[in-house]
Amino acid sequence: MPRVTYCIALCVVALFAAVLAACGGGATLPGVQGPPQKSTMPPPSLANVTLVSADPFTNTTSQHATELEPSMASFGSMIVATFQSGRFFTAGSSDIGFATSLNGGATWLSGFLPGTTSYTTPAGIFDSVSDPVVAYDAAHGVWLISSLPVVFSSALTPAALVSRSSDGIHWSAPVAVAAGQISSDKEWIACDDTSSSPYYGHCYLQWDDPSANGTIHVSRSHDGGLTWSTPANTGGNANGIAGQPLVQPNGTVIIPIDDYFEANVIAFASHDGGASWTTPITVAPIINHFEGGDLRSGPLPSGAMDASGRVYLVWQDCRFRAGCASNDLVMSSTLDGTIWNAPVRIPLDPRTSAVDHFIPGLSVAPGTSGATAQLGLSFYTYANTSCTSTSCLLSVGYSTSHDGGASWSAPVTIVGPMSPSWLADTDQGLMVGDYMASTIIGTQPLAVFAVAQPAPGAALNEAMYVSKLGVLPSRAPSLSYRRTLSELPVPGVRSDRRGRLRPP
């Protein structure tokens, strides 16, 4: 998440970088900050995963080889994933990568977006680029990857960039959205792909402005991402972070988002194609356990929508654990964006276990809904939450539901364990991403995620992998542990997390 696109923040970060360098950290702006010590645990088995991309950049200003923070979208049998490549310690990456499958995930093609940073071919004008998200615009037959441009100075930038492609392989130079911004963060893009919707072909791009305490903005396009409207705010000019637009079949847009302090999940909507937005309502308070191992993680929501327009929302939360000892993944849902179900625990293991779950990626199978909605859920997990960066056992897990979230399959470990000490380092901790990606093609669940392996010396080996076809459950076997109707949050439980870093 870029949080240093203005001069005050740069002065602060530069001071800390100088102190780190003096203490042996070896960081200089916008230089590389690596973990001081690596685990000697063996590499994870890669039997159930396929490599789809690896960092090819060689600039010394970012960490290599690192790829992280994927987003994924599918349409028919085509899938496009996108991710950061060559992560900077301070903010963003050398470029945004993509991996595309034309045959439902059987084979993949990969590459990198043109025209974003000075490290790309052709070169762009920005120092770094971050937070990639992909969407498909069915009305115009175009794939869109949005990202955040970063400059390590006080110069103004666009709020976001949008790269366009008709085939998911060849990408245009980026289109600037809302030029002349001081700062922007955590954008997300989605399109109205229902042909009967009155706003078919509208695409929505949402972000927040850290320089204004996270004021939420939304811009829209009706020409396949070529041009974008003047940003609109919510009713009441609300603040937030990490929203995800979801477009119902009738054209209503619902955007669940954290408030700017990540203390509550909130949501707002548009009923007129993005011309205006409602005042946010509170979905639920967030009660979050801070992960060990210096891992960068937060209770950012992951949303998906079924064929009826029901929105499902999952985030990490410790309300069902005594003492907020570790995180479950919890889910709420809504049909109208206003009335939300109380969060329920997704029962991946007993509430008394030491297992920790975080950074979820939720998807819904196309054409399924209600009591027969097929949900897919990818996530990262620690085998034991009480661990350090060299002792934590980090794995990628997956579970499915075939009844709209009423019951879930026993979780499958896709890959792991890994050591967090093998991950790219950032000013907010060791990083696999602030979000995760999953999709369902027909009845086949797929997930894309960062996998790290040990590398010699100061080198890193963190790349982008996809689950192999057939390794994830397409039907839900019986659970070892079930949620009960009487399961209630632990009285008085409170978050134990430290606050996310904020710009001055």
Short mmCIF file of C-alpha atoms in Angstrom, two decimals:
data_model
loop_
_atom_site.label_atom_id
_atom_site.label_comp_id
_atom_site.label_asym_id
_atom_site.label_seq_id
_atom_site.Cartn_x
_atom_site.Cartn_y
_atom_site.Cartn_z
CA MET A 1 0.00 0.00 0.00
CA PRO A 2 1.63 3.27 -0.97
CA ARG A 3 1.59 5.66 1.94
CA VAL A 4 4.52 7.95 1.13
CA THR A 5 3.57 9.99 -1.92
CA TYR A 6 4.10 13.35 -0.29
CA CYS A 7 7.07 15.15 1.21
CA ILE A 8 6.34 14.97 4.96
CA ALA A 9 6.11 11.20 4.82
CA LEU A 10 9.30 11.02 2.80
CA CYS A 11 11.21 13.00 5.38
CA VAL A 12 10.03 10.66 8.13
CA VAL A 13 10.79 7.52 6.14
CA ALA A 14 14.19 8.87 5.09
CA LEU A 15 15.07 9.47 8.73
CA PHE A 16 14.08 5.92 9.69
CA ALA A 17 15.98 4.53 6.71
CA ALA A 18 19.10 6.33 7.85
CA VAL A 19 18.72 4.93 11.35
CA LEU A 20 18.18 1.41 9.99
CA ALA A 21 21.26 1.69 7.82
CA ALA A 22 23.33 2.83 10.79
CA CYS A 23 22.07 -0.14 12.77
CA GLY A 24 22.95 -2.62 10.07
CA GLY A 25 19.59 -2.69 8.33
CA GLY A 26 21.20 -1.57 5.09
CA ALA A 27 18.21 0.46 3.86
CA THR A 28 18.45 3.63 1.79
CA LEU A 29 15.49 5.31 0.13
CA PRO A 30 13.85 3.82 -1.75
CA GLY A 31 16.11 0.93 -0.95
CA VAL A 32 15.85 -2.63 0.19
CA GLN A 33 15.18 -3.77 3.72
CA GLY A 34 15.50 -7.50 4.16
CA PRO A 35 14.82 -9.75 7.15
CA PRO A 36 17.82 -9.81 9.49
CA GLN A 37 17.70 -13.60 9.85
CA LYS A 38 16.30 -16.44 7.73
CA SER A 39 14.84 -19.73 8.83
CA THR A 40 16.73 -22.89 7.98
CA MET A 41 13.56 -24.98 7.60
CA PRO A 42 13.33 -27.04 4.38
CA PRO A 43 11.49 -25.65 1.34
CA PRO A 44 7.77 -26.44 0.92
CA SER A 45 6.60 -29.15 -1.43
CA LEU A 46 5.39 -27.77 -4.76
CA ALA A 47 3.51 -30.91 -5.79
CA ASN A 48 0.07 -29.26 -5.77
CA VAL A 49 0.99 -25.95 -7.37
CA THR A 50 2.20 -24.58 -10.70
CA LEU A 51 4.60 -21.66 -11.12
CA VAL A 52 2.96 -18.96 -13.27
CA SER A 53 5.38 -16.03 -12.86
CA ALA A 54 8.68 -15.01 -11.27
CA ASP A 55 10.28 -11.60 -10.78
CA PRO A 56 12.65 -10.82 -13.70
CA PHE A 57 13.77 -7.35 -12.59
CA THR A 58 17.33 -6.56 -11.54
CA ASN A 59 17.18 -2.97 -10.25
CA THR A 60 18.90 -2.72 -6.89
CA THR A 61 16.30 -0.38 -5.43
CA SER A 62 13.73 -3.13 -4.84
CA GLN A 63 13.89 -6.66 -3.44
CA HIS A 64 14.45 -9.57 -5.81
CA ALA A 65 13.17 -12.01 -6.57
CA THR A 66 9.73 -11.18 -5.15
CA GLU A 67 6.14 -11.38 -6.41
CA LEU A 68 3.13 -10.93 -4.15
CA GLU A 69 -0.42 -9.63 -3.60
CA PRO A 70 -2.45 -11.28 -6.39
CA SER A 71 -5.88 -10.42 -7.73
CA MET A 72 -7.78 -12.68 -10.12
CA ALA A 73 -10.87 -12.51 -12.33
CA SER A 74 -12.45 -14.99 -14.74
CA PHE A 75 -14.97 -14.90 -17.55
CA GLY A 76 -16.04 -18.13 -19.21
CA SER A 77 -12.92 -20.31 -19.38
CA MET A 78 -10.52 -17.35 -19.36
CA ILE A 79 -8.66 -16.28 -16.22
CA VAL A 80 -6.42 -13.26 -15.64
CA ALA A 81 -4.35 -12.83 -12.49
CA THR A 82 -2.24 -9.80 -11.59
CA PHE A 83 0.34 -9.10 -8.88
CA GLN A 84 3.28 -6.96 -7.75
CA SER A 85 6.76 -7.86 -9.01
CA GLY A 86 9.98 -6.62 -7.42
CA ARG A 87 8.67 -5.28 -4.10
CA PHE A 88 10.11 -2.08 -2.60
CA PHE A 89 10.52 -1.86 1.15
CA THR A 90 8.75 1.50 1.29
CA ALA A 91 5.89 1.18 -1.19
CA GLY A 92 4.91 -0.71 -4.31
CA SER A 93 6.98 -2.67 -6.79
CA SER A 94 9.07 -2.44 -9.94
CA ASP A 95 6.07 -3.37 -12.09
CA ILE A 96 2.74 -5.18 -12.17
CA GLY A 97 2.79 -8.69 -13.58
CA PHE A 98 -0.01 -10.73 -15.11
CA ALA A 99 -0.68 -14.43 -15.72
CA THR A 100 -3.42 -15.44 -18.15
CA SER A 101 -5.07 -18.79 -18.86
CA LEU A 102 -7.23 -19.26 -21.96
CA ASN A 103 -8.31 -22.77 -21.00
CA GLY A 104 -9.64 -22.70 -17.46
CA GLY A 105 -6.26 -22.90 -15.72
CA ALA A 106 -4.74 -25.81 -17.67
CA THR A 107 -1.92 -23.64 -19.07
CA TRP A 108 -0.71 -20.10 -18.40
CA LEU A 109 1.00 -17.20 -20.18
CA SER A 110 2.65 -14.41 -18.19
CA GLY A 111 4.20 -10.99 -18.66
CA PHE A 112 4.41 -7.45 -17.28
CA LEU A 113 2.50 -4.24 -17.88
CA PRO A 114 4.09 -1.56 -20.07
CA GLY A 115 4.49 2.09 -19.22
CA THR A 116 4.13 2.11 -15.45
CA THR A 117 7.57 2.67 -13.86
CA SER A 118 11.05 3.55 -15.06
CA TYR A 119 11.91 -0.17 -14.97
CA THR A 120 9.30 -1.27 -17.53
CA THR A 121 9.49 -1.64 -21.31
CA PRO A 122 8.52 0.85 -22.57
CA ALA A 123 9.37 2.89 -19.49
CA GLY A 124 6.80 4.81 -17.51
CA ILE A 125 7.22 7.91 -15.38
CA PHE A 126 6.52 6.55 -11.90
CA ASP A 127 8.99 5.36 -9.27
CA SER A 128 6.89 2.38 -8.20
CA VAL A 129 3.46 0.83 -8.70
CA SER A 130 1.24 -1.04 -6.28
CA ASP A 131 -2.10 -2.68 -5.40
CA PRO A 132 -3.01 -4.42 -8.70
CA VAL A 133 -6.62 -5.53 -9.24
CA VAL A 134 -8.15 -7.09 -12.38
CA ALA A 135 -11.73 -6.98 -13.72
CA TYR A 136 -13.49 -7.89 -16.96
CA ASP A 137 -15.85 -5.57 -18.83
CA ALA A 138 -18.13 -7.89 -20.81
CA ALA A 139 -19.95 -5.07 -22.60
CA HIS A 140 -16.75 -3.83 -24.23
CA GLY A 141 -14.84 -7.12 -24.28
CA VAL A 142 -11.87 -5.73 -22.37
CA TRP A 143 -9.83 -6.78 -19.36
CA LEU A 144 -8.82 -3.99 -16.99
CA ILE A 145 -5.95 -3.97 -14.48
CA SER A 146 -5.99 -1.07 -12.05
CA SER A 147 -2.95 -0.10 -9.98
CA LEU A 148 -1.61 2.73 -7.84
CA PRO A 149 1.28 4.88 -9.13
CA VAL A 150 3.87 5.89 -6.54
CA VAL A 151 6.43 8.68 -6.56
CA PHE A 152 9.11 9.04 -3.89
CA SER A 153 8.79 12.84 -3.85
CA SER A 154 6.17 15.51 -3.33
CA ALA A 155 5.03 15.40 -6.97
CA LEU A 156 1.33 14.94 -7.70
CA THR A 157 0.18 11.70 -9.31
CA PRO A 158 -3.01 10.21 -10.72
CA ALA A 159 -5.15 8.43 -8.15
CA ALA A 160 -4.87 5.22 -10.17
CA LEU A 161 -3.77 3.71 -13.46
CA VAL A 162 -5.89 1.44 -15.66
CA SER A 163 -4.24 -0.87 -18.21
CA ARG A 164 -6.52 -2.37 -20.91
CA SER A 165 -6.39 -5.60 -22.93
CA SER A 166 -8.78 -7.35 -25.32
CA ASP A 167 -7.02 -10.72 -24.99
CA GLY A 168 -5.50 -10.66 -21.47
CA ILE A 169 -2.02 -10.87 -22.97
CA HIS A 170 -1.29 -7.61 -24.80
CA TRP A 171 -1.81 -4.53 -22.63
CA SER A 172 -2.12 -0.83 -23.42
CA ALA A 173 -0.18 2.01 -21.88
CA PRO A 174 -1.98 2.90 -18.64
CA VAL A 175 -4.86 5.38 -18.55
CA ALA A 176 -4.57 7.93 -15.73
CA VAL A 177 -7.57 8.25 -13.40
CA ALA A 178 -8.09 11.47 -11.42
CA ALA A 179 -4.80 13.24 -12.14
CA GLY A 180 -3.20 15.65 -9.69
CA GLN A 181 -3.67 13.72 -6.44
CA ILE A 182 -1.51 14.14 -3.34
CA SER A 183 -1.96 10.49 -2.40
CA SER A 184 -4.20 7.48 -2.97
CA ASP A 185 -4.41 4.00 -1.52
CA LYS A 186 -6.01 0.58 -1.90
CA GLU A 187 -7.99 0.98 -5.10
CA TRP A 188 -10.35 -1.72 -6.43
CA ILE A 189 -12.10 -2.11 -9.77
CA ALA A 190 -15.26 -3.95 -10.87
CA CYS A 191 -17.62 -3.85 -13.87
CA ASP A 192 -21.35 -4.35 -14.46
CA ASP A 193 -21.43 -7.50 -16.62
CA THR A 194 -25.18 -8.22 -16.53
CA SER A 195 -26.60 -7.48 -19.98
CA SER A 196 -30.08 -6.72 -18.57
CA SER A 197 -28.75 -4.15 -16.10
CA PRO A 198 -29.56 -0.50 -16.90
CA TYR A 199 -25.86 0.23 -16.30
CA TYR A 200 -24.39 -2.65 -18.30
CA GLY A 201 -20.82 -1.76 -19.24
CA HIS A 202 -20.26 0.68 -16.37
CA CYS A 203 -17.02 0.05 -14.48
CA TYR A 204 -16.29 1.39 -11.01
CA LEU A 205 -12.93 2.30 -9.49
CA GLN A 206 -12.79 3.03 -5.74
CA TRP A 207 -9.86 4.27 -3.65
CA ASP A 208 -9.14 6.33 -0.54
CA ASP A 209 -7.02 9.43 0.06
CA PRO A 210 -4.56 9.04 2.97
CA SER A 211 -3.75 12.77 2.92
CA ALA A 212 -7.41 13.41 3.80
CA ASN A 213 -7.65 10.72 6.51
CA GLY A 214 -8.87 8.13 4.04
CA THR A 215 -11.70 10.01 2.31
CA ILE A 216 -13.38 7.49 -0.03
CA HIS A 217 -13.61 8.29 -3.74
CA VAL A 218 -15.28 6.43 -6.63
CA SER A 219 -14.87 7.10 -10.35
CA ARG A 220 -16.77 5.37 -13.15
CA SER A 221 -16.23 4.58 -16.82
CA HIS A 222 -18.77 3.66 -19.50
CA ASP A 223 -16.37 3.22 -22.44
CA GLY A 224 -14.24 0.24 -21.44
CA GLY A 225 -11.88 2.16 -19.16
CA LEU A 226 -10.76 4.74 -21.76
CA THR A 227 -12.13 7.68 -19.77
CA TRP A 228 -13.17 8.10 -16.13
CA SER A 229 -15.57 10.46 -14.38
CA THR A 230 -14.71 13.11 -11.83
CA PRO A 231 -14.44 11.27 -8.48
CA ALA A 232 -17.56 11.15 -6.32
CA ASN A 233 -17.64 10.79 -2.53
CA THR A 234 -20.04 8.92 -0.28
CA GLY A 235 -22.86 10.60 1.57
CA GLY A 236 -21.20 12.29 4.54
CA ASN A 237 -17.74 12.15 2.86
CA ALA A 238 -16.87 8.98 4.77
CA ASN A 239 -13.36 7.65 5.36
CA GLY A 240 -12.25 4.06 4.77
CA ILE A 241 -9.73 1.65 3.33
CA ALA A 242 -9.78 -1.44 1.09
CA GLY A 243 -13.25 -1.34 -0.43
CA GLN A 244 -14.39 -3.89 -3.01
CA PRO A 245 -17.17 -2.85 -5.44
CA LEU A 246 -19.68 -5.63 -6.18
CA VAL A 247 -22.34 -5.10 -8.86
CA GLN A 248 -25.73 -6.76 -8.49
CA PRO A 249 -27.74 -7.99 -11.51
CA ASN A 250 -30.09 -4.97 -11.22
CA GLY A 251 -27.13 -2.55 -11.44
CA THR A 252 -26.91 -1.65 -7.77
CA VAL A 253 -23.29 -1.32 -6.65
CA ILE A 254 -22.46 -2.35 -3.08
CA ILE A 255 -19.02 -1.47 -1.69
CA PRO A 256 -18.04 -3.08 1.62
CA ILE A 257 -14.95 -1.45 3.10
CA ASP A 258 -13.11 -1.07 6.42
CA ASP A 259 -13.32 2.26 8.17
CA TYR A 260 -10.00 4.08 8.09
CA PHE A 261 -8.91 2.74 11.49
CA GLU A 262 -9.92 -0.82 10.60
CA ALA A 263 -12.20 -0.88 13.64
CA ASN A 264 -15.42 -1.57 11.73
CA VAL A 265 -16.53 -3.06 8.43
CA ILE A 266 -18.85 -0.56 6.76
CA ALA A 267 -20.69 -0.51 3.42
CA PHE A 268 -22.24 1.97 1.02
CA ALA A 269 -24.03 1.72 -2.32
CA SER A 270 -25.08 3.40 -5.55
CA HIS A 271 -28.48 2.91 -7.20
CA ASP A 272 -27.89 5.22 -10.17
CA GLY A 273 -24.84 3.83 -11.94
CA GLY A 274 -22.29 5.55 -9.73
CA ALA A 275 -23.65 9.08 -10.07
CA SER A 276 -24.19 9.23 -6.29
CA TRP A 277 -23.37 7.10 -3.26
CA THR A 278 -25.14 6.49 0.03
CA THR A 279 -23.85 7.25 3.51
CA PRO A 280 -22.10 4.09 4.81
CA ILE A 281 -23.76 1.84 7.36
CA THR A 282 -21.88 -0.37 9.85
CA VAL A 283 -21.74 -4.06 8.92
CA ALA A 284 -19.91 -5.19 12.07
CA PRO A 285 -17.12 -4.18 14.44
CA ILE A 286 -13.72 -5.78 13.76
CA ILE A 287 -11.97 -7.71 16.52
CA ASN A 288 -8.61 -8.76 15.18
CA HIS A 289 -5.58 -10.69 16.41
CA PHE A 290 -2.20 -9.38 15.32
CA GLU A 291 -0.23 -12.15 13.60
CA GLY A 292 3.18 -13.18 14.88
CA GLY A 293 6.33 -13.49 12.84
CA ASP A 294 6.31 -9.79 11.84
CA LEU A 295 3.85 -10.66 9.10
CA ARG A 296 2.06 -7.82 7.32
CA SER A 297 -1.62 -8.59 7.76
CA GLY A 298 -4.85 -6.76 8.51
CA PRO A 299 -8.61 -7.38 8.68
CA LEU A 300 -9.32 -6.20 5.13
CA PRO A 301 -12.55 -7.64 3.72
CA SER A 302 -12.81 -10.04 0.79
CA GLY A 303 -16.15 -9.94 -1.02
CA ALA A 304 -17.94 -11.98 -3.67
CA MET A 305 -21.48 -12.09 -5.09
CA ASP A 306 -23.74 -14.97 -6.13
CA ALA A 307 -26.08 -15.08 -9.14
CA SER A 308 -29.00 -13.68 -7.14
CA GLY A 309 -27.03 -10.61 -6.07
CA ARG A 310 -26.33 -11.75 -2.49
CA VAL A 311 -23.00 -10.33 -1.32
CA TYR A 312 -20.76 -12.47 0.90
CA LEU A 313 -18.00 -10.84 2.92
CA VAL A 314 -15.15 -12.56 4.78
CA TRP A 315 -12.46 -11.08 7.03
CA GLN A 316 -10.09 -12.26 9.76
CA ASP A 317 -11.48 -11.84 13.26
CA CYS A 318 -10.82 -13.22 16.76
CA ARG A 319 -14.23 -12.63 18.39
CA PHE A 320 -14.82 -16.36 18.81
CA ARG A 321 -11.43 -17.03 20.48
CA ALA A 322 -10.79 -16.59 24.19
CA GLY A 323 -8.39 -13.71 24.77
CA CYS A 324 -8.34 -12.94 21.04
CA ALA A 325 -5.61 -15.59 20.90
CA SER A 326 -5.82 -16.20 17.12
CA ASN A 327 -7.99 -15.34 14.14
CA ASP A 328 -10.82 -17.26 12.58
CA LEU A 329 -12.26 -16.22 9.25
CA VAL A 330 -15.78 -14.87 9.73
CA MET A 331 -18.53 -14.21 7.19
CA SER A 332 -21.50 -11.88 6.83
CA SER A 333 -23.86 -11.50 3.87
CA THR A 334 -26.54 -9.18 2.51
CA LEU A 335 -29.09 -8.92 -0.29
CA ASP A 336 -29.48 -5.14 -0.23
CA GLY A 337 -26.23 -3.76 1.23
CA THR A 338 -28.10 -2.36 4.22
CA ILE A 339 -29.19 -5.37 6.30
CA TRP A 340 -26.25 -7.71 6.98
CA ASN A 341 -26.23 -11.01 8.86
CA ALA A 342 -24.28 -11.10 12.11
CA PRO A 343 -20.76 -12.46 11.46
CA VAL A 344 -20.45 -16.23 11.83
CA ARG A 345 -17.28 -18.24 12.23
CA ILE A 346 -16.14 -20.37 9.29
CA PRO A 347 -15.32 -23.58 11.21
CA LEU A 348 -11.93 -24.54 9.82
CA ASP A 349 -10.76 -25.95 13.18
CA PRO A 350 -11.80 -25.91 16.85
CA ARG A 351 -12.05 -22.56 18.60
CA THR A 352 -9.54 -23.84 21.16
CA SER A 353 -6.82 -24.58 18.60
CA ALA A 354 -3.69 -22.45 18.20
CA VAL A 355 -4.15 -22.26 14.42
CA ASP A 356 -4.32 -18.73 12.98
CA HIS A 357 -6.14 -17.78 9.73
CA PHE A 358 -5.71 -14.55 7.80
CA ILE A 359 -5.71 -12.75 4.41
CA PRO A 360 -8.74 -14.49 2.86
CA GLY A 361 -9.71 -14.62 -0.81
CA LEU A 362 -13.40 -15.39 -1.46
CA SER A 363 -15.10 -16.45 -4.72
CA VAL A 364 -18.52 -17.73 -5.84
CA ALA A 365 -19.16 -20.15 -8.70
CA PRO A 366 -20.97 -18.44 -11.61
CA GLY A 367 -24.66 -19.26 -11.83
CA THR A 368 -24.98 -20.53 -8.26
CA SER A 369 -26.97 -18.76 -5.57
CA GLY A 370 -28.77 -18.96 -2.25
CA ALA A 371 -28.87 -22.32 -0.50
CA THR A 372 -26.87 -23.95 -3.32
CA ALA A 373 -24.27 -21.19 -3.82
CA GLN A 374 -20.79 -22.67 -4.23
CA LEU A 375 -18.23 -20.61 -2.34
CA GLY A 376 -14.47 -20.99 -2.52
CA LEU A 377 -12.19 -19.60 0.18
CA SER A 378 -8.40 -19.38 0.05
CA PHE A 379 -6.38 -18.07 2.98
CA TYR A 380 -3.00 -18.08 4.70
CA THR A 381 -2.60 -19.87 8.01
CA TYR A 382 -0.11 -20.45 10.82
CA ALA A 383 -0.01 -23.90 12.42
CA ASN A 384 0.60 -22.16 15.77
CA THR A 385 -0.03 -18.46 16.25
CA SER A 386 2.68 -18.14 18.91
CA CYS A 387 5.76 -17.97 16.71
CA THR A 388 8.49 -15.74 15.31
CA SER A 389 9.58 -14.84 11.79
CA THR A 390 11.94 -17.85 11.79
CA SER A 391 9.70 -20.35 13.59
CA CYS A 392 6.24 -19.61 12.14
CA LEU A 393 4.85 -22.29 9.82
CA LEU A 394 3.03 -20.39 7.05
CA SER A 395 0.77 -22.32 4.67
CA VAL A 396 -1.90 -21.65 2.04
CA GLY A 397 -5.26 -23.27 2.79
CA TYR A 398 -8.56 -23.69 0.95
CA SER A 399 -12.12 -24.65 1.84
CA THR A 400 -15.41 -24.80 -0.07
CA SER A 401 -19.09 -24.49 0.73
CA HIS A 402 -21.94 -25.79 -1.45
CA ASP A 403 -24.78 -24.37 0.63
CA GLY A 404 -24.12 -20.65 0.69
CA GLY A 405 -21.76 -20.83 3.66
CA ALA A 406 -23.98 -22.89 5.98
CA SER A 407 -21.30 -25.61 6.08
CA TRP A 408 -17.72 -25.85 4.87
CA SER A 409 -15.36 -28.59 3.76
CA ALA A 410 -12.41 -29.60 5.88
CA PRO A 411 -9.58 -27.24 4.90
CA VAL A 412 -7.03 -28.45 2.35
CA THR A 413 -3.40 -27.34 2.58
CA ILE A 414 -2.36 -26.32 -0.92
CA VAL A 415 1.27 -25.51 -0.14
CA GLY A 416 3.44 -25.10 2.95
CA PRO A 417 4.87 -24.72 5.41
CA MET A 418 6.96 -21.68 4.54
CA SER A 419 8.96 -19.35 6.74
CA PRO A 420 7.92 -15.67 6.86
CA SER A 421 11.64 -14.85 6.93
CA TRP A 422 11.76 -15.82 3.23
CA LEU A 423 9.28 -13.06 2.31
CA ALA A 424 9.80 -9.55 0.99
CA ASP A 425 10.14 -7.02 3.80
CA THR A 426 8.11 -3.80 3.98
CA ASP A 427 7.61 -0.89 6.34
CA GLN A 428 4.60 -2.79 7.72
CA GLY A 429 6.09 -6.26 7.98
CA LEU A 430 6.96 -9.31 5.89
CA MET A 431 4.59 -9.56 2.96
CA VAL A 432 2.63 -12.08 0.93
CA GLY A 433 0.02 -9.42 0.13
CA ASP A 434 -2.74 -7.36 1.71
CA TYR A 435 -5.26 -9.55 -0.13
CA MET A 436 -5.46 -12.94 -1.85
CA ALA A 437 -7.08 -14.32 -5.01
CA SER A 438 -9.42 -17.19 -5.83
CA THR A 439 -11.97 -18.01 -8.53
CA ILE A 440 -14.18 -20.90 -9.65
CA ILE A 441 -14.30 -22.06 -13.28
CA GLY A 442 -17.39 -24.22 -13.72
CA THR A 443 -17.08 -26.36 -10.60
CA GLN A 444 -13.26 -26.16 -10.43
CA PRO A 445 -11.90 -23.91 -7.66
CA LEU A 446 -8.56 -22.20 -8.31
CA ALA A 447 -6.34 -19.96 -6.21
CA VAL A 448 -3.33 -17.80 -7.04
CA PHE A 449 -0.91 -16.87 -4.25
CA ALA A 450 2.67 -16.03 -3.31
CA VAL A 451 4.93 -18.95 -2.38
CA ALA A 452 8.36 -18.36 -0.82
CA GLN A 453 11.32 -20.71 -0.77
CA PRO A 454 14.75 -20.36 0.88
CA ALA A 455 17.41 -18.59 -1.18
CA PRO A 456 21.14 -18.13 -0.53
CA GLY A 457 22.45 -15.13 1.34
CA ALA A 458 20.36 -11.99 1.09
CA ALA A 459 18.55 -13.21 -2.02
CA LEU A 460 14.83 -13.97 -2.01
CA ASN A 461 12.69 -16.46 -3.92
CA GLU A 462 9.04 -15.42 -3.63
CA ALA A 463 7.01 -16.12 -6.78
CA MET A 464 3.45 -16.46 -8.02
CA TYR A 465 1.84 -19.94 -8.10
CA VAL A 466 -1.59 -21.35 -8.93
CA SER A 467 -3.20 -24.45 -7.46
CA LYS A 468 -3.13 -27.37 -9.89
CA LEU A 469 -6.43 -28.40 -11.41
CA GLY A 470 -8.17 -31.02 -9.29
CA VAL A 471 -6.27 -30.47 -6.03
CA LEU A 472 -9.00 -28.37 -4.41
CA PRO A 473 -12.33 -29.82 -3.23
CA SER A 474 -15.10 -29.45 -5.80
CA ARG A 475 -17.60 -30.97 -3.36
CA ALA A 476 -17.66 -30.51 0.39
CA PRO A 477 -16.70 -33.63 2.38
CA SER A 478 -17.78 -33.92 6.00
CA LEU A 479 -16.16 -31.55 8.47
CA SER A 480 -14.10 -32.61 11.42
CA TYR A 481 -15.35 -29.57 13.34
CA ARG A 482 -18.73 -27.91 12.89
CA ARG A 483 -20.05 -24.55 13.86
CA THR A 484 -23.08 -24.80 16.12
CA LEU A 485 -26.12 -22.53 16.10
CA SER A 486 -25.38 -21.61 19.70
CA GLU A 487 -21.84 -20.43 18.91
CA LEU A 488 -21.50 -16.84 20.12
CA PRO A 489 -18.59 -14.41 20.32
CA VAL A 490 -16.55 -14.53 23.50
CA PRO A 491 -17.90 -11.83 25.86
CA GLY A 492 -15.58 -8.86 26.21
CA VAL A 493 -13.02 -10.04 23.67
CA ARG A 494 -10.99 -7.17 22.17
CA SER A 495 -8.45 -6.76 19.40
CA ASP A 496 -4.84 -7.21 20.38
CA ARG A 497 -3.42 -5.77 17.14
CA ARG A 498 -1.22 -2.73 16.83
CA GLY A 499 -2.45 0.06 14.61
CA ARG A 500 -1.67 0.05 10.90
CA LEU A 501 0.94 2.61 9.90
CA ARG A 502 -0.65 5.86 8.79
CA PRO A 503 0.80 8.78 6.84
CA PRO A 504 1.27 12.05 8.76
#
